[in-house]
Amino acid sequence: MDDAAAVPRGERPADVPGRGAGESAGADELRTAHPAGRIEDALAEPVVAAVQDIDGYGGLVYLRSRDRRSLVLCVVAGVPRSLLMTWWRVPVGGALPMSEAYRRGESMWLPDERAMMLRFPQFTAALPYSFGSAFHPVHVDGEPVGVLSVLRSAAREPVDEQTVRAALRDAGRDMEERLTAFARRMPGREGADAVAYGIDYDDQPVSVRLPTPPARAVSVGMVEWDLDSDRWSGDDDALSLLGVGREEFGGTMAEVEGRVSPEDLYELRAARREAADTGQIRGRHFRVLDEAGEDGRIRYRPVELWGHVVRAEGAARLLVGALVDAAGGVTAAEASERLPDGVFSLDQDGRIVYANLRCQELLGCDLEHMLGHYPWDVLAWLRDPAYEDRYRAAMLSQEPVSYLVQDPDGVWLGFVLYPGVHGLTGRVFRTSAPAGAEPGRSLAPTGGDGTAAPSELVATARAGALYHVVQMASVLTEAVTVRDVCLAVAEQLLPAFGAQEIALYTIRDNRMHLLWESGYPEHFLDSFEGVPLNANLPGVHALTTRLPLFFESPEALVNAYPQLLLDPMSAWAFLPLIASGHPVGSCILGWTAPHRFTPEERTALTALGGLTAQALERARLYDAESAVARGLQEGLLPHRLPAIDRMLTTGRYLPGTQGMAIGGDWYDVIRTGRGVALVIGDVEGHSVGAAAVMGQLRSAVHAFAASGRPPQEVITHTNRLLVELETDVFATCCYIELDPATGRALAVRAGHPPPLLRHPDGHTESLDLPGGVLLGVLPEAVYPVTALTLAPGSVLALYTDGLVETPGGDIETGIGMIRRCLARSRTDSVEELADRLIRTARRTEDRPDDVALLLTAYDWRPGR
């Protein structure tokens, strides 16, 4: 592979996931630099409102990345972040619903998986679950900055599409107002016109909880109990729980016992003995009189008493504690402990927050070891991706899901998952599997005793890790250069398989050379650069033997390669990159914790290695061809502009970053018999053919202008030439002939964006020149001429549409932004002024079109 194809380690984007990468600089600014809070504060309320308005269960907000190549998940509401890890960052140009809504600037409503399948079959293959989704582009100042998405259960009552679109529009307007206010408060942006410029995101998504249904509050009252005199005192909440008023309560033990159920008096007296003997009371239960019901019968409310003994004045023993209303949480937990089945609860992100004793027995793990973890992280026998896939299906469809699991002892367990927007409740029970049962298969509802075998098996659970192969194939079709491929592989593989580091190597001159790395300690890979193909290294062996190597622990890797220098990882995968039978390189993945590679995961990673190799080979050839094409195009553009008295001119050209990355934009400055011609043009298309036509047109314009023809004839003859070439392409052009001695000018425009003129006082306008049709359309087209006069100190800007057009935005908005930038820029250098005008375009790595700019300062004085 050519050196030009390699991606240096120092150019690795900060936002590629990797161990120790931390937050990007952009994230730091968004999270700490703004006195009004963080950017997610401007998004949370609108997305929650949109979810509620269409009776959804989840909401997402994507914002554009700083480099404008990706949409980055910023806010998640009602959906576990862990389920969406593959989709935390998606390409703007991808075949995905959020990307299309962003590019086209249009709302989209996909009520179920069938609608999704018709529009986005690759996306459906990656998330094959039944749910509806809506997408709405978010704009600020007419510029797209992100996408709002709302998820809805397809099993619920259908909702009218107009209702969905109205809710999205309302939320979108609310977001735009909040983001505008947020951006204006950014340091250095106060009062700035282009407020959308600073709105981007390169951090991890922030979870926002949807509002919970109103729940009964738990009452807690503080009490003091003098154990020597048996006197009680309490605050208003404690007395309310006892059902007495402060005025009528005398504080005696007899009064307290009078409020306690006769059946529970022993518990109250035992609490006194416990306090005297141990110095504390830990959750003594008893019932107190409650208000009488409508039927007049006496009711009792369960309470708990907690406290510890302190020594008061005079060495009195004083119990200080809390009286807690136990009607609710504690009672519910006691009820679950009496069930014959195991019961567990997962929070919004899928982590265990509760498991009853029966569940702990069935799973063979106590609660302390499970709390705060994903089930498949704690229990090795639940790490098969098929089981995680069933959880994903439940949460994304918001419908109950059931399946079978066989534990390490061969016991068959049935799982039933009941999802909700705030988490998931699960049921697990022992069962006798029917003939032909397989782990991960769905099961029918069980009988009333909870232990009967399921009556029948239904559809097999969809694949877990293998769907990443489909997604990777989709993403790699959008990757063009070697850098694109490396970035796409890193962005997909790391979150998809939970890895923390990646290194991509390629073969050059029978040695291994690093293309890309993320997550490694600084300089760790330096010693491996340029190793020969006979080196005793796992990455080399995987390539030369064409067999992937998997090591699930450091001990396994050290046993195989005793002399190998280890990085701070605990599991590794070394994948050979083979394309069409030819070795291309190696891909190395690392995990911070020991990792079990299931057969399905090994198969998926091996397949992904093949896809990566094919994409790298294609990209390598493209980079080589593109380098030749760029050389051709650069040879057709002027290397220097002529020096003209009373005029300063400078040009800028940026190739597009999509396709062949070459196009038909050009500019020129030509001496004529009457003055100087300022020319800019744009041939449609991005190919070697477009560049060739551009070269012909530039030569023709130069010849016609140098021969002394007036502006109208120059454009008319150039138009006829393009028609006669029969190239099936069109072109635009703006031609202005200026007399440097007087400032008078004649302008002709053929379908080209209007030039910008900044007057000496700073006022800047878009020159609304009457024009004709595009060049190459009508052989007899007429192009009107407009007379202008430039005052000393004026600046004239000619540009192509690539400077002012953005995906999803309109050209008028783009022209307005460049006009405002030109108006407020003050500099002593025309070169600096040109750099400032193309600064945004230069920072945008995903440019669909090339950019040309010709800047002319007439009778310029520095400092204007």
Short mmCIF file of C-alpha atoms in Angstrom, two decimals, residues 350-764:
data_model
loop_
_atom_site.label_atom_id
_atom_site.label_comp_id
_atom_site.label_asym_id
_atom_site.label_seq_id
_atom_site.Cartn_x
_atom_site.Cartn_y
_atom_site.Cartn_z
CA GLY A 350 -30.68 -2.91 31.87
CA ARG A 351 -28.80 -3.31 35.18
CA ILE A 352 -30.10 -5.45 38.05
CA VAL A 353 -31.70 -3.49 40.89
CA TYR A 354 -33.68 -6.25 42.60
CA ALA A 355 -33.90 -10.05 42.74
CA ASN A 356 -35.95 -12.05 45.20
CA LEU A 357 -34.44 -14.99 47.08
CA ARG A 358 -35.94 -17.58 44.73
CA CYS A 359 -34.35 -15.82 41.75
CA GLN A 360 -30.98 -15.84 43.49
CA GLU A 361 -31.35 -19.57 44.13
CA LEU A 362 -32.28 -20.36 40.52
CA LEU A 363 -29.46 -18.26 39.08
CA GLY A 364 -26.91 -19.45 41.64
CA CYS A 365 -25.79 -15.94 42.52
CA ASP A 366 -26.53 -13.71 45.50
CA LEU A 367 -27.99 -10.24 45.14
CA GLU A 368 -24.86 -8.38 46.26
CA HIS A 369 -22.90 -9.77 43.30
CA MET A 370 -25.68 -8.95 40.82
CA LEU A 371 -26.65 -5.42 41.89
CA GLY A 372 -25.71 -2.76 39.37
CA HIS A 373 -24.61 -5.22 36.66
CA TYR A 374 -26.09 -6.54 33.43
CA PRO A 375 -27.26 -10.15 33.94
CA TRP A 376 -25.05 -11.41 31.09
CA ASP A 377 -22.00 -9.72 32.62
CA VAL A 378 -22.41 -11.47 36.00
CA LEU A 379 -23.54 -14.90 34.83
CA ALA A 380 -21.19 -16.35 32.23
CA TRP A 381 -23.82 -18.80 30.97
CA LEU A 382 -26.11 -15.88 30.02
CA ARG A 383 -23.47 -14.21 27.81
CA ASP A 384 -24.72 -15.77 24.61
CA PRO A 385 -25.80 -12.88 22.35
CA ALA A 386 -29.11 -14.63 21.71
CA TYR A 387 -30.19 -13.95 25.32
CA GLU A 388 -29.23 -10.31 25.16
CA ASP A 389 -31.13 -10.18 21.88
CA ARG A 390 -34.33 -11.29 23.66
CA TYR A 391 -33.89 -8.44 26.15
CA ARG A 392 -33.33 -6.04 23.25
CA ALA A 393 -36.51 -7.34 21.58
CA ALA A 394 -38.56 -6.76 24.73
CA MET A 395 -37.32 -3.22 25.32
CA LEU A 396 -37.62 -2.05 21.70
CA SER A 397 -41.00 -3.65 21.03
CA GLN A 398 -42.32 -2.94 24.55
CA GLU A 399 -44.02 -6.33 24.42
CA PRO A 400 -43.43 -9.34 26.75
CA VAL A 401 -40.80 -11.82 25.54
CA SER A 402 -40.12 -15.36 26.76
CA TYR A 403 -37.31 -17.84 26.11
CA LEU A 404 -35.51 -20.92 27.43
CA VAL A 405 -32.05 -21.13 29.01
CA GLN A 406 -30.03 -24.15 30.13
CA ASP A 407 -27.80 -23.43 33.13
CA PRO A 408 -24.32 -24.97 33.65
CA ASP A 409 -25.85 -27.87 35.61
CA GLY A 410 -28.12 -28.79 32.70
CA VAL A 411 -31.27 -27.42 34.37
CA TRP A 412 -33.74 -25.76 32.01
CA LEU A 413 -35.05 -22.35 33.07
CA GLY A 414 -37.84 -20.31 31.55
CA PHE A 415 -37.53 -16.53 31.40
CA VAL A 416 -40.38 -14.10 30.81
CA LEU A 417 -39.56 -10.39 30.39
CA TYR A 418 -42.15 -7.67 31.01
CA PRO A 419 -40.79 -4.33 29.69
CA GLY A 420 -41.71 -0.76 30.57
CA VAL A 421 -40.31 2.69 29.84
CA HIS A 422 -38.60 2.81 33.25
CA GLY A 423 -37.09 -0.65 33.20
CA LEU A 424 -38.03 -4.31 33.04
CA THR A 425 -39.47 -6.91 35.40
CA GLY A 426 -38.47 -10.51 34.78
CA ARG A 427 -39.76 -13.87 35.88
CA VAL A 428 -37.61 -17.01 35.96
CA PHE A 429 -38.75 -20.55 36.79
CA ARG A 430 -37.54 -24.12 36.52
CA THR A 431 -39.14 -26.12 33.71
CA SER A 432 -38.91 -29.42 31.92
CA ALA A 433 -37.92 -28.67 28.35
CA PRO A 434 -39.90 -30.42 25.61
CA ALA A 435 -38.26 -32.50 22.94
CA GLY A 436 -36.16 -30.47 20.56
CA ALA A 437 -35.80 -27.54 22.95
CA GLU A 438 -32.83 -25.26 22.36
CA PRO A 439 -31.47 -22.44 24.52
CA GLY A 440 -32.64 -19.05 23.36
CA ARG A 441 -35.81 -20.43 21.77
CA SER A 442 -39.05 -18.63 22.57
CA LEU A 443 -41.65 -20.34 24.74
CA ALA A 444 -45.38 -20.08 25.18
CA PRO A 445 -46.94 -18.84 28.48
CA THR A 446 -46.77 -21.42 31.27
CA GLY A 447 -49.53 -22.86 33.35
CA GLY A 448 -50.85 -21.38 36.53
CA ASP A 449 -48.40 -23.13 38.84
CA GLY A 450 -45.46 -21.52 37.11
CA THR A 451 -43.56 -24.81 36.83
CA ALA A 452 -45.26 -26.57 33.95
CA ALA A 453 -43.36 -27.09 30.74
CA PRO A 454 -44.26 -24.79 27.88
CA SER A 455 -46.79 -26.26 25.53
CA GLU A 456 -44.89 -25.48 22.32
CA LEU A 457 -41.91 -23.69 20.88
CA VAL A 458 -42.31 -20.84 18.45
CA ALA A 459 -39.91 -18.82 16.26
CA THR A 460 -36.19 -19.01 16.95
CA ALA A 461 -34.63 -15.93 18.49
CA ARG A 462 -33.00 -13.67 15.94
CA ALA A 463 -29.23 -13.56 15.74
CA GLY A 464 -27.28 -11.44 18.19
CA ALA A 465 -23.75 -10.67 16.99
CA LEU A 466 -24.36 -11.60 13.35
CA TYR A 467 -26.51 -8.58 12.64
CA HIS A 468 -23.36 -6.47 13.08
CA VAL A 469 -22.09 -8.07 9.88
CA VAL A 470 -25.05 -6.65 7.99
CA GLN A 471 -24.57 -3.24 9.56
CA MET A 472 -20.84 -3.21 8.82
CA ALA A 473 -21.48 -4.13 5.19
CA SER A 474 -23.89 -1.23 4.92
CA VAL A 475 -21.48 1.26 6.48
CA LEU A 476 -18.49 0.12 4.43
CA THR A 477 -20.38 0.71 1.19
CA GLU A 478 -20.31 4.41 2.13
CA ALA A 479 -16.57 4.41 2.94
CA VAL A 480 -14.43 5.59 0.03
CA THR A 481 -10.88 6.28 1.17
CA VAL A 482 -8.59 4.19 3.37
CA ARG A 483 -9.16 6.71 6.14
CA ASP A 484 -12.94 6.35 5.71
CA VAL A 485 -12.67 2.56 5.99
CA CYS A 486 -10.48 2.69 9.09
CA LEU A 487 -12.78 5.18 10.78
CA ALA A 488 -15.89 3.15 9.91
CA VAL A 489 -14.36 -0.10 11.20
CA ALA A 490 -13.31 1.56 14.48
CA GLU A 491 -16.70 3.21 14.97
CA GLN A 492 -18.57 -0.04 14.32
CA LEU A 493 -16.46 -2.80 15.87
CA LEU A 494 -15.60 -1.21 19.21
CA PRO A 495 -19.17 -0.48 20.42
CA ALA A 496 -20.69 -3.51 18.68
CA PHE A 497 -18.54 -6.03 20.54
CA GLY A 498 -17.68 -4.01 23.65
CA ALA A 499 -13.97 -3.79 22.82
CA GLN A 500 -11.80 -0.92 24.03
CA GLU A 501 -8.90 -0.89 21.57
CA ILE A 502 -8.33 -1.56 17.89
CA ALA A 503 -5.32 -1.60 15.57
CA LEU A 504 -5.40 -2.04 11.79
CA TYR A 505 -2.24 -3.16 9.99
CA THR A 506 -1.52 -3.51 6.29
CA ILE A 507 1.25 -5.25 4.33
CA ARG A 508 3.80 -3.16 2.44
CA ASP A 509 7.13 -4.55 1.21
CA ASN A 510 6.52 -7.80 3.15
CA ARG A 511 6.28 -5.91 6.42
CA MET A 512 3.39 -4.91 8.69
CA HIS A 513 2.63 -1.20 8.87
CA LEU A 514 0.07 0.49 11.14
CA LEU A 515 -2.88 2.16 9.42
CA TRP A 516 -5.01 3.08 12.41
CA GLU A 517 -5.15 2.62 16.16
CA SER A 518 -7.43 3.65 18.98
CA GLY A 519 -7.27 2.94 22.72
CA TYR A 520 -3.61 1.94 23.00
CA PRO A 521 -1.16 3.59 25.42
CA GLU A 522 0.92 6.26 23.72
CA HIS A 523 3.91 4.83 21.77
CA PHE A 524 3.00 1.24 22.77
CA LEU A 525 2.75 0.12 19.13
CA ASP A 526 5.98 1.81 18.02
CA SER A 527 8.05 -1.35 18.52
CA PHE A 528 5.71 -3.34 16.24
CA GLU A 529 5.98 -0.96 13.28
CA GLY A 530 7.49 -2.56 10.18
CA VAL A 531 7.84 -6.07 11.62
CA PRO A 532 8.53 -8.73 8.95
CA LEU A 533 6.05 -11.48 8.07
CA ASN A 534 8.17 -14.11 9.84
CA ALA A 535 7.94 -12.35 13.23
CA ASN A 536 6.69 -14.46 16.15
CA LEU A 537 3.63 -12.28 16.78
CA PRO A 538 -0.06 -13.24 16.93
CA GLY A 539 -1.10 -10.52 14.47
CA VAL A 540 1.44 -11.81 11.94
CA HIS A 541 0.50 -15.46 12.52
CA ALA A 542 -3.20 -14.73 12.07
CA LEU A 543 -2.40 -13.23 8.66
CA THR A 544 0.12 -15.81 7.44
CA THR A 545 -1.99 -18.80 8.57
CA ARG A 546 -5.22 -17.03 7.54
CA LEU A 547 -6.82 -18.18 10.79
CA PRO A 548 -8.23 -15.83 13.46
CA LEU A 549 -6.76 -16.09 16.96
CA PHE A 550 -8.82 -15.51 20.11
CA PHE A 551 -7.38 -15.20 23.63
CA GLU A 552 -9.90 -14.91 26.45
CA SER A 553 -7.40 -13.99 29.18
CA PRO A 554 -3.82 -12.67 29.57
CA GLU A 555 -2.71 -16.12 30.73
CA ALA A 556 -3.87 -17.67 27.45
CA LEU A 557 -1.96 -15.11 25.39
CA VAL A 558 1.21 -15.41 27.50
CA ASN A 559 1.15 -19.21 27.23
CA ALA A 560 1.06 -18.95 23.44
CA TYR A 561 3.54 -16.04 23.13
CA PRO A 562 5.76 -15.92 26.26
CA GLN A 563 7.99 -13.10 24.94
CA LEU A 564 5.15 -10.83 23.81
CA LEU A 565 4.90 -7.39 25.40
CA LEU A 566 1.33 -7.08 26.69
CA ASP A 567 -0.81 -3.97 26.72
CA PRO A 568 -3.26 -3.32 29.64
CA MET A 569 -5.98 -5.50 28.08
CA SER A 570 -7.39 -8.81 29.30
CA ALA A 571 -8.72 -10.42 26.09
CA TRP A 572 -7.77 -10.14 22.42
CA ALA A 573 -8.93 -11.08 18.93
CA PHE A 574 -6.41 -11.17 16.04
CA LEU A 575 -8.26 -11.22 12.72
CA PRO A 576 -6.62 -11.86 9.33
CA LEU A 577 -7.67 -9.42 6.60
CA ILE A 578 -7.93 -11.47 3.40
CA ALA A 579 -9.46 -10.08 0.19
CA SER A 580 -10.01 -12.28 -2.89
CA GLY A 581 -7.48 -14.77 -1.56
CA HIS A 582 -4.77 -12.13 -1.07
CA PRO A 583 -3.45 -11.07 2.36
CA VAL A 584 -4.15 -7.42 3.11
CA GLY A 585 -3.29 -7.05 6.80
CA SER A 586 -4.51 -7.72 10.34
CA CYS A 587 -7.10 -6.31 12.71
CA ILE A 588 -6.43 -6.50 16.46
CA LEU A 589 -9.17 -5.94 19.05
CA GLY A 590 -8.69 -5.72 22.81
CA TRP A 591 -11.02 -5.93 25.83
CA THR A 592 -10.28 -4.54 29.29
CA ALA A 593 -11.87 -7.55 31.02
CA PRO A 594 -11.62 -11.29 30.26
CA HIS A 595 -14.00 -11.98 27.39
CA ARG A 596 -15.71 -15.19 26.34
CA PHE A 597 -15.88 -15.49 22.55
CA THR A 598 -19.02 -17.43 21.67
CA PRO A 599 -19.07 -19.44 18.43
CA GLU A 600 -21.49 -16.90 16.99
CA GLU A 601 -19.19 -14.00 17.93
CA ARG A 602 -16.13 -15.71 16.46
CA THR A 603 -18.01 -16.28 13.22
CA ALA A 604 -19.18 -12.68 13.10
CA LEU A 605 -15.71 -11.24 13.78
CA THR A 606 -14.16 -13.47 11.13
CA ALA A 607 -16.74 -12.34 8.59
CA LEU A 608 -16.16 -8.71 9.53
CA GLY A 609 -12.44 -9.20 8.94
CA GLY A 610 -13.22 -10.26 5.38
CA LEU A 611 -15.48 -7.26 4.81
CA THR A 612 -12.78 -4.95 6.17
CA ALA A 613 -10.17 -6.45 3.87
CA GLN A 614 -12.34 -6.05 0.79
CA ALA A 615 -13.11 -2.43 1.73
CA LEU A 616 -9.43 -1.63 2.34
CA GLU A 617 -8.39 -3.06 -1.02
CA ARG A 618 -11.08 -1.06 -2.80
CA ALA A 619 -10.13 2.08 -0.89
CA ARG A 620 -6.42 1.64 -1.61
CA LEU A 621 -7.10 1.55 -5.34
CA TYR A 622 -9.40 4.52 -5.02
CA ASP A 623 -6.79 6.55 -3.14
CA ALA A 624 -4.22 5.82 -5.86
CA GLU A 625 -6.63 6.80 -8.67
CA SER A 626 -7.79 9.85 -6.74
CA ALA A 627 -4.19 11.05 -6.30
CA VAL A 628 -3.74 10.94 -10.08
CA ALA A 629 -7.04 12.74 -10.65
CA ARG A 630 -6.21 15.46 -8.13
CA GLY A 631 -2.89 16.01 -9.86
CA LEU A 632 -4.75 16.46 -13.16
CA GLN A 633 -7.15 18.95 -11.64
CA GLU A 634 -4.46 20.95 -9.88
CA GLY A 635 -2.65 21.22 -13.21
CA LEU A 636 -5.73 22.79 -14.79
CA LEU A 637 -6.13 25.52 -12.14
CA PRO A 638 -3.96 28.68 -12.26
CA HIS A 639 -0.77 28.32 -10.23
CA ARG A 640 -0.57 32.06 -9.62
CA LEU A 641 -2.70 35.08 -10.43
CA PRO A 642 -1.24 38.08 -12.29
CA ALA A 643 -0.30 41.20 -10.33
CA ILE A 644 -2.55 44.12 -11.33
CA ASP A 645 -2.11 47.75 -10.30
CA ARG A 646 -4.73 48.97 -7.78
CA MET A 647 -6.01 45.40 -7.35
CA LEU A 648 -5.26 42.54 -4.99
CA THR A 649 -6.61 39.12 -6.00
CA THR A 650 -6.43 35.73 -4.36
CA GLY A 651 -8.12 32.39 -5.00
CA ARG A 652 -9.00 29.33 -2.96
CA TYR A 653 -10.00 25.84 -4.03
CA LEU A 654 -11.17 22.92 -1.87
CA PRO A 655 -11.99 19.55 -3.48
CA GLY A 656 -15.11 17.72 -2.39
CA THR A 657 -14.65 14.80 -0.03
CA GLN A 658 -17.17 12.48 -1.66
CA GLY A 659 -16.80 10.44 -4.82
CA MET A 660 -13.59 11.01 -6.77
CA ALA A 661 -13.06 14.26 -4.81
CA ILE A 662 -12.47 16.22 -8.01
CA GLY A 663 -14.87 18.46 -9.87
CA GLY A 664 -15.26 21.23 -12.40
CA ASP A 665 -14.86 24.41 -10.34
CA TRP A 666 -12.35 26.97 -11.61
CA TYR A 667 -11.40 30.61 -11.30
CA ASP A 668 -9.16 32.92 -13.32
CA VAL A 669 -7.85 36.48 -13.62
CA ILE A 670 -7.19 37.53 -17.23
CA ARG A 671 -5.73 40.73 -18.70
CA THR A 672 -7.90 42.14 -21.51
CA GLY A 673 -7.46 45.11 -23.80
CA ARG A 674 -9.82 47.18 -21.62
CA GLY A 675 -8.91 45.98 -18.14
CA VAL A 676 -9.01 42.75 -16.16
CA ALA A 677 -11.50 39.85 -16.38
CA LEU A 678 -12.48 38.14 -13.13
CA VAL A 679 -13.91 34.69 -13.89
CA ILE A 680 -15.37 31.86 -11.85
CA GLY A 681 -17.18 28.77 -13.14
CA ASP A 682 -18.53 25.37 -12.19
CA VAL A 683 -18.95 22.32 -14.43
CA GLU A 684 -21.50 19.86 -13.08
CA GLY A 685 -20.33 16.48 -11.89
CA HIS A 686 -17.34 15.08 -10.02
CA SER A 687 -15.16 13.04 -12.33
CA VAL A 688 -12.13 13.15 -14.54
CA GLY A 689 -14.51 14.03 -17.39
CA ALA A 690 -15.83 17.05 -15.49
CA ALA A 691 -12.27 18.21 -14.84
CA ALA A 692 -11.44 17.81 -18.55
CA VAL A 693 -14.46 19.90 -19.61
CA MET A 694 -13.47 22.50 -17.02
CA GLY A 695 -10.02 22.70 -18.60
CA GLN A 696 -11.54 23.23 -22.05
CA LEU A 697 -13.89 25.96 -20.81
CA ARG A 698 -11.17 27.77 -18.90
CA SER A 699 -8.95 27.77 -21.97
CA ALA A 700 -11.82 29.01 -24.15
CA VAL A 701 -12.73 31.85 -21.77
CA HIS A 702 -9.07 32.82 -21.47
CA ALA A 703 -8.67 32.90 -25.26
CA PHE A 704 -11.88 34.87 -25.90
CA ALA A 705 -11.11 37.40 -23.14
CA ALA A 706 -7.47 37.92 -24.15
CA SER A 707 -8.57 38.58 -27.76
CA GLY A 708 -10.41 41.69 -26.59
CA ARG A 709 -14.01 40.44 -27.00
CA PRO A 710 -16.56 42.21 -24.76
CA PRO A 711 -17.99 40.25 -21.77
CA GLN A 712 -21.26 39.28 -23.46
CA GLU A 713 -19.47 37.78 -26.46
CA VAL A 714 -17.04 35.88 -24.24
CA ILE A 715 -19.90 34.09 -22.48
CA THR A 716 -21.95 33.65 -25.68
CA HIS A 717 -19.06 32.03 -27.54
CA THR A 718 -18.19 29.84 -24.55
CA ASN A 719 -21.80 28.65 -24.39
CA ARG A 720 -21.81 27.69 -28.06
CA LEU A 721 -18.52 25.84 -27.63
CA LEU A 722 -19.91 23.75 -24.77
CA VAL A 723 -23.01 22.89 -26.82
CA GLU A 724 -20.85 21.79 -29.74
CA LEU A 725 -18.67 19.60 -27.50
CA GLU A 726 -21.77 17.39 -26.90
CA THR A 727 -20.52 16.40 -23.46
CA ASP A 728 -23.99 16.11 -21.88
CA VAL A 729 -22.85 18.31 -19.00
CA PHE A 730 -23.71 21.92 -18.18
CA ALA A 731 -21.77 24.68 -16.49
CA THR A 732 -22.31 27.96 -14.69
CA CYS A 733 -20.13 31.03 -14.95
CA CYS A 734 -19.80 34.58 -13.65
CA TYR A 735 -17.62 36.95 -15.72
CA ILE A 736 -16.78 40.51 -14.60
CA GLU A 737 -14.52 42.81 -16.58
CA LEU A 738 -13.08 45.60 -14.36
CA ASP A 739 -11.20 48.76 -15.34
CA PRO A 740 -8.67 49.26 -12.49
CA ALA A 741 -8.24 52.93 -13.40
CA THR A 742 -11.88 53.92 -12.90
CA GLY A 743 -13.50 51.06 -10.94
CA ARG A 744 -16.14 50.63 -13.67
CA ALA A 745 -17.10 47.05 -14.47
CA LEU A 746 -19.34 45.01 -16.78
CA ALA A 747 -20.78 41.76 -15.39
CA VAL A 748 -22.37 38.72 -17.06
CA ARG A 749 -23.89 35.81 -15.17
CA ALA A 750 -24.83 32.38 -16.60
CA GLY A 751 -26.77 30.44 -13.99
CA HIS A 752 -24.13 31.15 -11.34
CA PRO A 753 -24.65 32.30 -7.70
CA PRO A 754 -24.60 36.12 -7.41
CA PRO A 755 -21.32 37.79 -6.41
CA LEU A 756 -20.93 39.60 -3.09
CA LEU A 757 -19.72 43.19 -2.85
CA ARG A 758 -18.46 44.77 0.36
CA HIS A 759 -18.44 48.54 0.23
CA PRO A 760 -15.71 50.61 1.93
CA ASP A 761 -18.00 51.28 4.94
CA GLY A 762 -18.42 47.53 5.54
CA HIS A 763 -21.95 47.25 4.15
CA THR A 764 -22.11 44.06 2.12
#
